[in-house]
PDB file of C-alpha atoms and ligand atoms in Angstrom:
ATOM      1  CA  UNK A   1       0.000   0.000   0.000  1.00 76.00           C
ATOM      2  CA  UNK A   2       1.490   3.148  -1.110  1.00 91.00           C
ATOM      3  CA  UNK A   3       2.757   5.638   2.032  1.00 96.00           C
ATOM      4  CA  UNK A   4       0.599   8.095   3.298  1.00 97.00           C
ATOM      5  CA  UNK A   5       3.502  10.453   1.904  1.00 98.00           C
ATOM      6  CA  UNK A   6       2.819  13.301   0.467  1.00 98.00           C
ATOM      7  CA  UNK A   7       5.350  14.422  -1.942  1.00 98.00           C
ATOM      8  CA  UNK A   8       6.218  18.225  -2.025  1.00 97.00           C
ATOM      9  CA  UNK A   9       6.795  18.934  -5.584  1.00 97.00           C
ATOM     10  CA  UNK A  10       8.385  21.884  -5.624  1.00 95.00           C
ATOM     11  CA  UNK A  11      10.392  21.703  -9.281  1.00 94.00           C
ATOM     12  CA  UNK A  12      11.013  24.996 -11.449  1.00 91.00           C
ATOM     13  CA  UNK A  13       9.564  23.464 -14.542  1.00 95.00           C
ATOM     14  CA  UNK A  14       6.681  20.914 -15.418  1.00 95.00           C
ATOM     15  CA  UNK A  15       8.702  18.151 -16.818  1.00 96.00           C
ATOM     16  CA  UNK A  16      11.137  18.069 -13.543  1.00 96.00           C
ATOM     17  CA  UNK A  17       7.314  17.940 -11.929  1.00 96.00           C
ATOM     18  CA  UNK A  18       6.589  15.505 -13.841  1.00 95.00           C
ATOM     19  CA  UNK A  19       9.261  13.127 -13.867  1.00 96.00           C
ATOM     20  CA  UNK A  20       9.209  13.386 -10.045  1.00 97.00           C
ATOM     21  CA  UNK A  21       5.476  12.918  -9.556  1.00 96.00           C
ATOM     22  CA  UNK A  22       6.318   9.450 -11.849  1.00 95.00           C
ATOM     23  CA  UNK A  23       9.046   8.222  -9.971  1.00 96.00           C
ATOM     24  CA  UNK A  24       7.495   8.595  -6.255  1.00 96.00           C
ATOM     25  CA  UNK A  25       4.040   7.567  -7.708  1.00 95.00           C
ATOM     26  CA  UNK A  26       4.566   3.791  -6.625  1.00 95.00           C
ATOM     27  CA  UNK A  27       5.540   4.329  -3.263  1.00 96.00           C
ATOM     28  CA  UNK A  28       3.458   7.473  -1.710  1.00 97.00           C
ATOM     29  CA  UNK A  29      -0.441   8.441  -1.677  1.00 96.00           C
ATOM     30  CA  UNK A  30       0.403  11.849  -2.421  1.00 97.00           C
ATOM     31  CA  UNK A  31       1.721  14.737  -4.369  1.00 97.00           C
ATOM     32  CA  UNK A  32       1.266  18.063  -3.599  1.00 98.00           C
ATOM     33  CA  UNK A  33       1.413  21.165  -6.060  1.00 97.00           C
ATOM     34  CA  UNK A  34       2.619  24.565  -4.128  1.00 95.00           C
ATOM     35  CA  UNK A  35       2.054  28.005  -5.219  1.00 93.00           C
ATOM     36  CA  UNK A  36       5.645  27.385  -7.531  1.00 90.00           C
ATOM     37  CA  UNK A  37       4.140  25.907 -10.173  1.00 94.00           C
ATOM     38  CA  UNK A  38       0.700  26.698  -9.603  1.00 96.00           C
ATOM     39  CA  UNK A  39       1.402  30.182 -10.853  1.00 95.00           C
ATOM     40  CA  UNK A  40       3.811  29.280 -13.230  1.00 95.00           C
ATOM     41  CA  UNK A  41       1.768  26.486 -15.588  1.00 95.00           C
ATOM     42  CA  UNK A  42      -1.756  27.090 -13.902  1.00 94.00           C
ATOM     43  CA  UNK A  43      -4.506  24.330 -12.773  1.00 92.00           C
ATOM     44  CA  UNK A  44      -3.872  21.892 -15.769  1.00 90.00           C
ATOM     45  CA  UNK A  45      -0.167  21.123 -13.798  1.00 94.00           C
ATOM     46  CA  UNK A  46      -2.852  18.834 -11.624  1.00 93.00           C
ATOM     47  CA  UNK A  47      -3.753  16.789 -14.157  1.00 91.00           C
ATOM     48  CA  UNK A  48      -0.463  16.464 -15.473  1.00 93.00           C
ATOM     49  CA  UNK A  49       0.968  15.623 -12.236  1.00 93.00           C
ATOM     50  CA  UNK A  50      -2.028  12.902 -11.770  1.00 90.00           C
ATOM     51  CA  UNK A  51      -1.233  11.511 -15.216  1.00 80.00           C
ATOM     52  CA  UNK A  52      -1.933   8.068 -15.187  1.00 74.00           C
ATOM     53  CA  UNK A  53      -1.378   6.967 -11.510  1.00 70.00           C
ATOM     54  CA  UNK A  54      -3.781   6.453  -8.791  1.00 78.00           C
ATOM     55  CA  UNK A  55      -1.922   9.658  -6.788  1.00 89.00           C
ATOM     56  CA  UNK A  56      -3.939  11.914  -5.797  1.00 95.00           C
ATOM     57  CA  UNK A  57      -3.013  15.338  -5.904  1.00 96.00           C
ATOM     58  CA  UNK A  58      -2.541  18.021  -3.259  1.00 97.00           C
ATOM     59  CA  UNK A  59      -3.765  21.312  -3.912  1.00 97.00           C
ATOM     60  CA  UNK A  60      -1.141  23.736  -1.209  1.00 97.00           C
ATOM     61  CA  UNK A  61      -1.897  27.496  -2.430  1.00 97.00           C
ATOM     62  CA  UNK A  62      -3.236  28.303   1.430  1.00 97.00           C
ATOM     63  CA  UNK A  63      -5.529  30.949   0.041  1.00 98.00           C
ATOM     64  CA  UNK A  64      -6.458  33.578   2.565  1.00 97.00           C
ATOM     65  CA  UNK A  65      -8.865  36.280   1.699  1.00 98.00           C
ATOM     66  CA  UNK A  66     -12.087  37.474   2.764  1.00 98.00           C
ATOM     67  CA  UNK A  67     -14.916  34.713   2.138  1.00 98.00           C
ATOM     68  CA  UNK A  68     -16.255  35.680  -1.033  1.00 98.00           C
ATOM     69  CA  UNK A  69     -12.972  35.857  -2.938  1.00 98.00           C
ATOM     70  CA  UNK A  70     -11.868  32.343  -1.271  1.00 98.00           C
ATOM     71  CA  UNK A  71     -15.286  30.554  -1.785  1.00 98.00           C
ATOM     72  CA  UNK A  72     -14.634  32.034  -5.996  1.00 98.00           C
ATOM     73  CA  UNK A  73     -11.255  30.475  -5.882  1.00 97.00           C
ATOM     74  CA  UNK A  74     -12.189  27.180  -4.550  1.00 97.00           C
ATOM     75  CA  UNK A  75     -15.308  26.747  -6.456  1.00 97.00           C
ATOM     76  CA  UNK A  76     -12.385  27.535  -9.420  1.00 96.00           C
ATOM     77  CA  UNK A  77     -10.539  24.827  -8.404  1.00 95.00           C
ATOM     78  CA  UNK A  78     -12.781  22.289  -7.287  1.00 93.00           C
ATOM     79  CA  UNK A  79     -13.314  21.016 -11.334  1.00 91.00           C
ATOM     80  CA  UNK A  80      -9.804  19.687 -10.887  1.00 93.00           C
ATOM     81  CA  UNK A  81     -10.640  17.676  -8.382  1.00 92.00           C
ATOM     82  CA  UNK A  82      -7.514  17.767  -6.043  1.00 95.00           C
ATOM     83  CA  UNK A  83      -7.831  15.943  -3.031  1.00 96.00           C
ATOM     84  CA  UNK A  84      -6.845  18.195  -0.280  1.00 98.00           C
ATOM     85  CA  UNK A  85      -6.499  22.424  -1.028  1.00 98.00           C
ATOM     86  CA  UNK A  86      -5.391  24.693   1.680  1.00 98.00           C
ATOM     87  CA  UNK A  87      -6.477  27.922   3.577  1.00 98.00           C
ATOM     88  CA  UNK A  88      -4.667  29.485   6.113  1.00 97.00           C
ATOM     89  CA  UNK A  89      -6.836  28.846   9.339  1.00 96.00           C
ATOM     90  CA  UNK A  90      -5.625  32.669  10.277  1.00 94.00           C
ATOM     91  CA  UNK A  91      -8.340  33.774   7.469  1.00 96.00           C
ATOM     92  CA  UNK A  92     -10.809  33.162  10.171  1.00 97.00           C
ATOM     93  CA  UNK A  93     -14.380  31.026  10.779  1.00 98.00           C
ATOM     94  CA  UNK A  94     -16.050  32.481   7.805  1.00 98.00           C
ATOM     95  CA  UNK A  95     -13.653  32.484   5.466  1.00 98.00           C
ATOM     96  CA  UNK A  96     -12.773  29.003   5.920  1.00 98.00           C
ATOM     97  CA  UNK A  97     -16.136  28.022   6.255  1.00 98.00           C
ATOM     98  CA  UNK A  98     -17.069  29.436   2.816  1.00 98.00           C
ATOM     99  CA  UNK A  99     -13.758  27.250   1.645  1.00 98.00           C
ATOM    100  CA  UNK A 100     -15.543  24.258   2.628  1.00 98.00           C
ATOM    101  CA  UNK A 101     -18.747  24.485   1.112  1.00 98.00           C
ATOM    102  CA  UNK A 102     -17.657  25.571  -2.261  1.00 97.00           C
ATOM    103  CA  UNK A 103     -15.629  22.574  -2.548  1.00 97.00           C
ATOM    104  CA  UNK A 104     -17.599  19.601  -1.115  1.00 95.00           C
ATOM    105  CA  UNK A 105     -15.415  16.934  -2.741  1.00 95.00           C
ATOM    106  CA  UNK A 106     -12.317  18.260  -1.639  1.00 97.00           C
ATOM    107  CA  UNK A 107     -11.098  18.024   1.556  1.00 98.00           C
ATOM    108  CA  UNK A 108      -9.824  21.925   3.186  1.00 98.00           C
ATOM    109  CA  UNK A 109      -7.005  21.213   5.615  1.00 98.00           C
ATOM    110  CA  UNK A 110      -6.367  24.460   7.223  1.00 98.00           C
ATOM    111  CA  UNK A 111      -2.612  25.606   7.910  1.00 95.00           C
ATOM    112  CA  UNK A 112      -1.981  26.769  11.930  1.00 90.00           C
ATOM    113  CA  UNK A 113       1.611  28.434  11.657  1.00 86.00           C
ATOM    114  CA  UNK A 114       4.022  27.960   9.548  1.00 84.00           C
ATOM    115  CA  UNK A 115       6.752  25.374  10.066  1.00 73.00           C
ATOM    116  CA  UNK A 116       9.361  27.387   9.183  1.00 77.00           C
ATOM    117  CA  UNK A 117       8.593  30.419  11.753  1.00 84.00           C
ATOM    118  CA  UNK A 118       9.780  30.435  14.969  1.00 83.00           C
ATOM    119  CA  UNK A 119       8.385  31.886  18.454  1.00 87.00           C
ATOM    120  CA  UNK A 120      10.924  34.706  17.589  1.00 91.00           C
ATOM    121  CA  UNK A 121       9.616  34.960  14.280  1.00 91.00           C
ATOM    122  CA  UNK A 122       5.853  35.136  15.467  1.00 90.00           C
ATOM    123  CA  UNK A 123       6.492  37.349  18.125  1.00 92.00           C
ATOM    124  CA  UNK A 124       7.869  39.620  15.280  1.00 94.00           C
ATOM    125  CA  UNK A 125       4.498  39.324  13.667  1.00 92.00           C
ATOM    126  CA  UNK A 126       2.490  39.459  16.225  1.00 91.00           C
ATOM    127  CA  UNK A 127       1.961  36.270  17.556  1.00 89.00           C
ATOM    128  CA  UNK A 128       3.190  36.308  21.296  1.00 83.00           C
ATOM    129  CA  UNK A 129       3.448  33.011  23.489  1.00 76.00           C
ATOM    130  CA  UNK A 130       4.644  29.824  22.451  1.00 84.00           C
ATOM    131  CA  UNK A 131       3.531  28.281  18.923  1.00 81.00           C
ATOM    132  CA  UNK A 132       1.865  25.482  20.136  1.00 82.00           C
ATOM    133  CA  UNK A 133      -0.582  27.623  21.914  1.00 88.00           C
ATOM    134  CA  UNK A 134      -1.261  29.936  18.721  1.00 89.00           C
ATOM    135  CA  UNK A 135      -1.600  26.613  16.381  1.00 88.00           C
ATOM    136  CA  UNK A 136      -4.047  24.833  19.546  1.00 92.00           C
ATOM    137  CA  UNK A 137      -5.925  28.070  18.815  1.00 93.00           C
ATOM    138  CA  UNK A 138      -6.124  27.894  15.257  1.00 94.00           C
ATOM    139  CA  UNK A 139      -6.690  24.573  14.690  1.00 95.00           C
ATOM    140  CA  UNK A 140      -9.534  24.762  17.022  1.00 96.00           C
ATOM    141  CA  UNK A 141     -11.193  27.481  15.498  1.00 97.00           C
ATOM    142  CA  UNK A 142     -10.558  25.635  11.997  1.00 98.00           C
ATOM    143  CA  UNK A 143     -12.229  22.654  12.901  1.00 98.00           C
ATOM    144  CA  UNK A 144     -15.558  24.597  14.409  1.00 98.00           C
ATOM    145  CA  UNK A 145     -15.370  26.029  10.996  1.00 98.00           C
ATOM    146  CA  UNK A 146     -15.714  22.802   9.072  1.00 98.00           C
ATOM    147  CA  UNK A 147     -11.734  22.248   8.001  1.00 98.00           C
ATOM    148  CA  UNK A 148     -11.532  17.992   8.221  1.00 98.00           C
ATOM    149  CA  UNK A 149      -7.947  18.364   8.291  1.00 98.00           C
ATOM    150  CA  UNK A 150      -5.330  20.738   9.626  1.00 98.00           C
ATOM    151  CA  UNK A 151      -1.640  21.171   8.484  1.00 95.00           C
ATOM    152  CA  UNK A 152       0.837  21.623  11.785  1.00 90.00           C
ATOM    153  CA  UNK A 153       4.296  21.029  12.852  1.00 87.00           C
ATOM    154  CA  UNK A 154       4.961  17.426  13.923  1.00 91.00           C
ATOM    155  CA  UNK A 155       5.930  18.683  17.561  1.00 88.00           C
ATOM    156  CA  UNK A 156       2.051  19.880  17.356  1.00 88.00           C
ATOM    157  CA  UNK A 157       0.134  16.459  16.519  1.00 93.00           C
ATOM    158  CA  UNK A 158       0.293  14.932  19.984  1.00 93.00           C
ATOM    159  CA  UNK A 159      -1.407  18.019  21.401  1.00 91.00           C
ATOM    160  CA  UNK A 160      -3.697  18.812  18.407  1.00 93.00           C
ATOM    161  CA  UNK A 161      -4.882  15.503  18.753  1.00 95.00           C
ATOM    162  CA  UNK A 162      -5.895  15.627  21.804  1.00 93.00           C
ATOM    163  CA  UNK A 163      -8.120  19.111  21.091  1.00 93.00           C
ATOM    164  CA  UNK A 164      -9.773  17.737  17.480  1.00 95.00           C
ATOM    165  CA  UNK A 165     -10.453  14.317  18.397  1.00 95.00           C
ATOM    166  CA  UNK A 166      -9.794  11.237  15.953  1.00 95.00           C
ATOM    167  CA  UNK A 167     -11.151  12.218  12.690  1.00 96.00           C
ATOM    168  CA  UNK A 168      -9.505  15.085  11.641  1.00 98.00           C
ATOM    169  CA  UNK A 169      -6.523  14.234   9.493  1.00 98.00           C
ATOM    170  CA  UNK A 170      -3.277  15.835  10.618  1.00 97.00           C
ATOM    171  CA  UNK A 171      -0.688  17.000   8.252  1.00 97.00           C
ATOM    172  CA  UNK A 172       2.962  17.386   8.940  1.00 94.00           C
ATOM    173  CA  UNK A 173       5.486  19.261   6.760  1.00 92.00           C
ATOM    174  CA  UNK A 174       8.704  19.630   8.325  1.00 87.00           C
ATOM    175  CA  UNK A 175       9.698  16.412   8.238  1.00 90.00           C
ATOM    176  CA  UNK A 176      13.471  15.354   7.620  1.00 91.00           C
ATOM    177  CA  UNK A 177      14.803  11.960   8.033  1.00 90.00           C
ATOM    178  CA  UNK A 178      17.790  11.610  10.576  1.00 85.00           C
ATOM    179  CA  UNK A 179      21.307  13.678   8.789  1.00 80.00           C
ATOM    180  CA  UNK A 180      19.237  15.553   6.000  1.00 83.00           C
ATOM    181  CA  UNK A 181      19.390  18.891   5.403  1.00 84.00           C
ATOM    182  CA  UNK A 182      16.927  21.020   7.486  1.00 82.00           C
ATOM    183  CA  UNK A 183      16.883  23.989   5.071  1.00 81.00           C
ATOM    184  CA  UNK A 184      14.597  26.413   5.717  1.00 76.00           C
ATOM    185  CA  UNK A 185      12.285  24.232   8.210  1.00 73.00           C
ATOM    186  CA  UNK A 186      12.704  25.483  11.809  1.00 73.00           C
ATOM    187  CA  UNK A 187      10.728  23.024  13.741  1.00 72.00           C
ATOM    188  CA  UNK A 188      11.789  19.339  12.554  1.00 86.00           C
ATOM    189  CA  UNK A 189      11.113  15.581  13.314  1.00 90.00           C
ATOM    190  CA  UNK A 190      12.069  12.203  11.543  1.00 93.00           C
ATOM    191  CA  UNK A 191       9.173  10.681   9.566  1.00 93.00           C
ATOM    192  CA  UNK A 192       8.812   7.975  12.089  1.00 95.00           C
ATOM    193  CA  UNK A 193       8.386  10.052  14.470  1.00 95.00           C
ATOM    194  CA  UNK A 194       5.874  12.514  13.214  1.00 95.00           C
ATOM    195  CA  UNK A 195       4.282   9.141  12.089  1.00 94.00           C
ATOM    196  CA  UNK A 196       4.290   7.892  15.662  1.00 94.00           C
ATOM    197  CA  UNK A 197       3.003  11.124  16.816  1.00 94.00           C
ATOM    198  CA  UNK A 198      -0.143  10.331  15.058  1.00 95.00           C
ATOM    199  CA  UNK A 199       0.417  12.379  12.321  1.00 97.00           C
ATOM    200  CA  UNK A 200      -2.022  10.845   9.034  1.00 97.00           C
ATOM    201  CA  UNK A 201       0.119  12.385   6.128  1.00 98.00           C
ATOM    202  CA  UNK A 202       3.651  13.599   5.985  1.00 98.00           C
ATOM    203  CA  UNK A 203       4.291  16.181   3.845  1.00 97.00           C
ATOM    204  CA  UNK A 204       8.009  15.581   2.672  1.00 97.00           C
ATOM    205  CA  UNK A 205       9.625  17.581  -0.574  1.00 96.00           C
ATOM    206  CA  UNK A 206      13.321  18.242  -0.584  1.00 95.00           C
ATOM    207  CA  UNK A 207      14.464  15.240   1.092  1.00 96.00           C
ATOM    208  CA  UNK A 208      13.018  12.976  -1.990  1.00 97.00           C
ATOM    209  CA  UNK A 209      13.294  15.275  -4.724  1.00 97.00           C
ATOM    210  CA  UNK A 210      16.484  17.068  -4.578  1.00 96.00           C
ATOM    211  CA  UNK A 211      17.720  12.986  -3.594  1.00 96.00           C
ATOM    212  CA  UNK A 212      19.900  11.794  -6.543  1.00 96.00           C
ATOM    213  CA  UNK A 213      17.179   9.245  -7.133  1.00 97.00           C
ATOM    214  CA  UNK A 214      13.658  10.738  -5.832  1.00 98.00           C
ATOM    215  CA  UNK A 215      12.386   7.288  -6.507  1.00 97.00           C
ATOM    216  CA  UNK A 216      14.472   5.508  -4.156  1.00 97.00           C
ATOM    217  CA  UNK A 217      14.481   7.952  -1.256  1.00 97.00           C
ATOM    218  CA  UNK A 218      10.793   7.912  -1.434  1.00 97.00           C
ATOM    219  CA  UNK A 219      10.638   3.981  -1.662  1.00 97.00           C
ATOM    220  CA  UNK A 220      12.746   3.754   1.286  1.00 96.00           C
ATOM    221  CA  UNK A 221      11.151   6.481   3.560  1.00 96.00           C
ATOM    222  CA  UNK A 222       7.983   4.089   2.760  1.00 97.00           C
ATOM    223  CA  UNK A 223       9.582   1.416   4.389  1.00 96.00           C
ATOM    224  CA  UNK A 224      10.227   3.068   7.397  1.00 95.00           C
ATOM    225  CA  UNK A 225       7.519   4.098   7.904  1.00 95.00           C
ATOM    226  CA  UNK A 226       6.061   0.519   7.195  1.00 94.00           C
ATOM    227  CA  UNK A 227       8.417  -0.844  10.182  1.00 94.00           C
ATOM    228  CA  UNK A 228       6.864   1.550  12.247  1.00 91.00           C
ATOM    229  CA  UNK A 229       3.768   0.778  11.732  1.00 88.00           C
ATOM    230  CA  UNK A 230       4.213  -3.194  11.864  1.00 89.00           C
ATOM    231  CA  UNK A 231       5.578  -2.539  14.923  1.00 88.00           C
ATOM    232  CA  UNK A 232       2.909  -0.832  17.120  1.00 82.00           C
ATOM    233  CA  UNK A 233       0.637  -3.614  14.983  1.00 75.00           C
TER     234      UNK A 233
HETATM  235  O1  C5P B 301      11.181  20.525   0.998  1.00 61.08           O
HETATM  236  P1  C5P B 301      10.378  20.464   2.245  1.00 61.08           P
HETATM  237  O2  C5P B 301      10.228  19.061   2.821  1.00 61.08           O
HETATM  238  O3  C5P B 301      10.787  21.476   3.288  1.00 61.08           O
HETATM  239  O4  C5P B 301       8.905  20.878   1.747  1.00 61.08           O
HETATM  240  C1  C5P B 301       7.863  21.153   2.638  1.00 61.08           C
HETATM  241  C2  C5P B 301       6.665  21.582   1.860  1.00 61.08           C
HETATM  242  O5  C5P B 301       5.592  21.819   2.774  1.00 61.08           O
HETATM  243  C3  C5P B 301       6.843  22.869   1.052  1.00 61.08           C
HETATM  244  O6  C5P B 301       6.123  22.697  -0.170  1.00 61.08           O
HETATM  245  C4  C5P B 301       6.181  23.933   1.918  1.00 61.08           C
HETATM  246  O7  C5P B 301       5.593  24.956   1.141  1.00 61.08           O
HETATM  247  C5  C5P B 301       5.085  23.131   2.617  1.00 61.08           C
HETATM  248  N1  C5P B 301       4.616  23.628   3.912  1.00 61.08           N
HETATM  249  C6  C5P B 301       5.452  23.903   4.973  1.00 61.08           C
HETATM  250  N2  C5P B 301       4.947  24.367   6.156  1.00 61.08           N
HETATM  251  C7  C5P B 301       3.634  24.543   6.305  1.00 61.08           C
HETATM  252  C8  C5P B 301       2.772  24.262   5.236  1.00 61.08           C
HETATM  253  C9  C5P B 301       3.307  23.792   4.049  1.00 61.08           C
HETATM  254  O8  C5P B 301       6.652  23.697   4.870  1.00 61.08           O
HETATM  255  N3  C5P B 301       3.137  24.931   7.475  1.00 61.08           N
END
C-alpha cells in the first residue's frame, strides 16, 4: 500500500514535476502542487501531475482572503478535483467556512503556523506566546469552521490531537529523516516520528526530490515508515 507520503513537488519546470510525480508515484499516496508551479503552468499542472497513476493530488496554495474571494477560488478549483487544497486557518471562521462548502469533494485542511517560523519569528508578527498555543488556537477554530484536516508542525500532533479528536486528518510538513538537510524548516522531526506522533500524512519535498534518485528515497522512507507501523501492529 502506497505511504501516506505526500510528496512536495516543488520543481522549477513541469517536466522536472513531472518526472518526479512518476518516480514517487509507486511508493506514496500523495503529491502536492505549491504556489511554484501553480502560478507558473496554472490548474492543468494537476492533471499532469495525476497523469496516469492512482496519486492523488494536493492542492497547497493556502488561500487567505475574505470569504467571497476564497469561496470564488475554490469553487475555481474544485473542477480539478484535487484531493486536499489549503487555507490558512488565520483567514478566520467564515472564510474558511465558505472554503468548505464551495468545494464539497475536496477536503480543506487548514494551515496553523508555519513550520518554518519560529516563536521569535511570530512574536515579530504578532503572535506572542509559544507556537503550540497559537496553532491549539487555530486549529480549534478551523475545525468549528468545518476544516476535516489541519496542516501543523509534527511537535504539534500529539497536542492537536488531543483538542480535534480522531477524525480530523493531521498533516505534517517539516519532516526530515535523521542527517538531512533542514533547510529552511525550523521546527523538525524524523518521519517515524511525526508518524508515531499520530500524524495521518507527511508532507516531505526536498528530502526525496532534490535525492539523486527521488524514486528511491521515497521507496525507502515508505519502508520506514512501514516498520513503524508493523511494529505498534
Ligand atoms: O522541501 P520540504 O520538505 O521542506 O517541503 C515542505 C513543503 O511543505 C513545502 O512545499 C512547503 O511549502 C510546505 N509547507 C510547509 N509548512 C507549512 C505548510 C506547508 O513547509 N506549514
Amino acid at each position: 500500500m502506497a505511504a501516506p507520503i505526500a510528496v512536495a513537488i516543488d520543481a522549477p519546470d513541469i517536466d522536472t514535476a513531472a518526472r518526479w510525480a512518476s518516480e514517487v508515484a509507486p511508493h506514496v499516496s500523495t503529491v502536492k502542487v505549491g504556489l511554484e508551479l501553480y502560478l507558473r503552468y496554472g490548474p492543468e499542472v494537476v492533471g499532469t501531475l495525476r497523469g496516469g497513476n492512482k496519486t492523488s493530488v494536493f492542492l497547497d496554495l493556502k488561500l487567505h482572503d475574505i470569504p467571497a474571494t476564497v469561496a470564488g477560488a475554490a469553487r475555481s478549483l474544485a473542477r480539478f478535483k484535487p484531493s486536499i487544497l489549503t487555507v490558512h486557518a488565520a483567514g478566520g471562521r467564515e472564510m474558511i467556512s465558505a472554503a468548505v462548502e464551495a468545494a464539497p469533494q475536496t477536503t480543506i485542511a487548514a494551515v496553523t503556523i508555519l513550520t518554518s517560523l519560529d516563536d521569535a519569528a511570530l512574536a515579530d508578527i504578532g503572535i506572542s506566546g509559544p507556537s503550540g498555543d497559537a496553532a491549539r488556537r487555530l486549529a480549534v477554530l478551523a475545525v468549528e469552521s468545518g476544516a476535516r484536516a489541519l496542516v501543523c508542525s509534527p511537535h504539534e500532533v500529539a497536542s492537536l490531537r488531543a483538542e480535534v479528536g480522531p477524525d480530523v486528518t493531521l498533516i505534517t510538513p517539516g519532516v526530515r529523516p535523521l542527517g538531512a538537510d533542514h533547510g529552511d524548516q525550523a521546527r523538525v522531526a524524523t518521519p517515524e516520528a511525526a508518524y508515531e506522533a499520530g500524524a495521518d500524512l507527511l508532507v516531505i519535498g526536498r528530502p526525496i526530490t532534490r535525492a539523486p534518485d527521488p524514486g528511491a528515497a521515497a521507496a525507502s522512507i515508505a519502508a520506514a515508515l512501514r516498520r513503524v507501523q508493523a511494529a505498534s501492529a
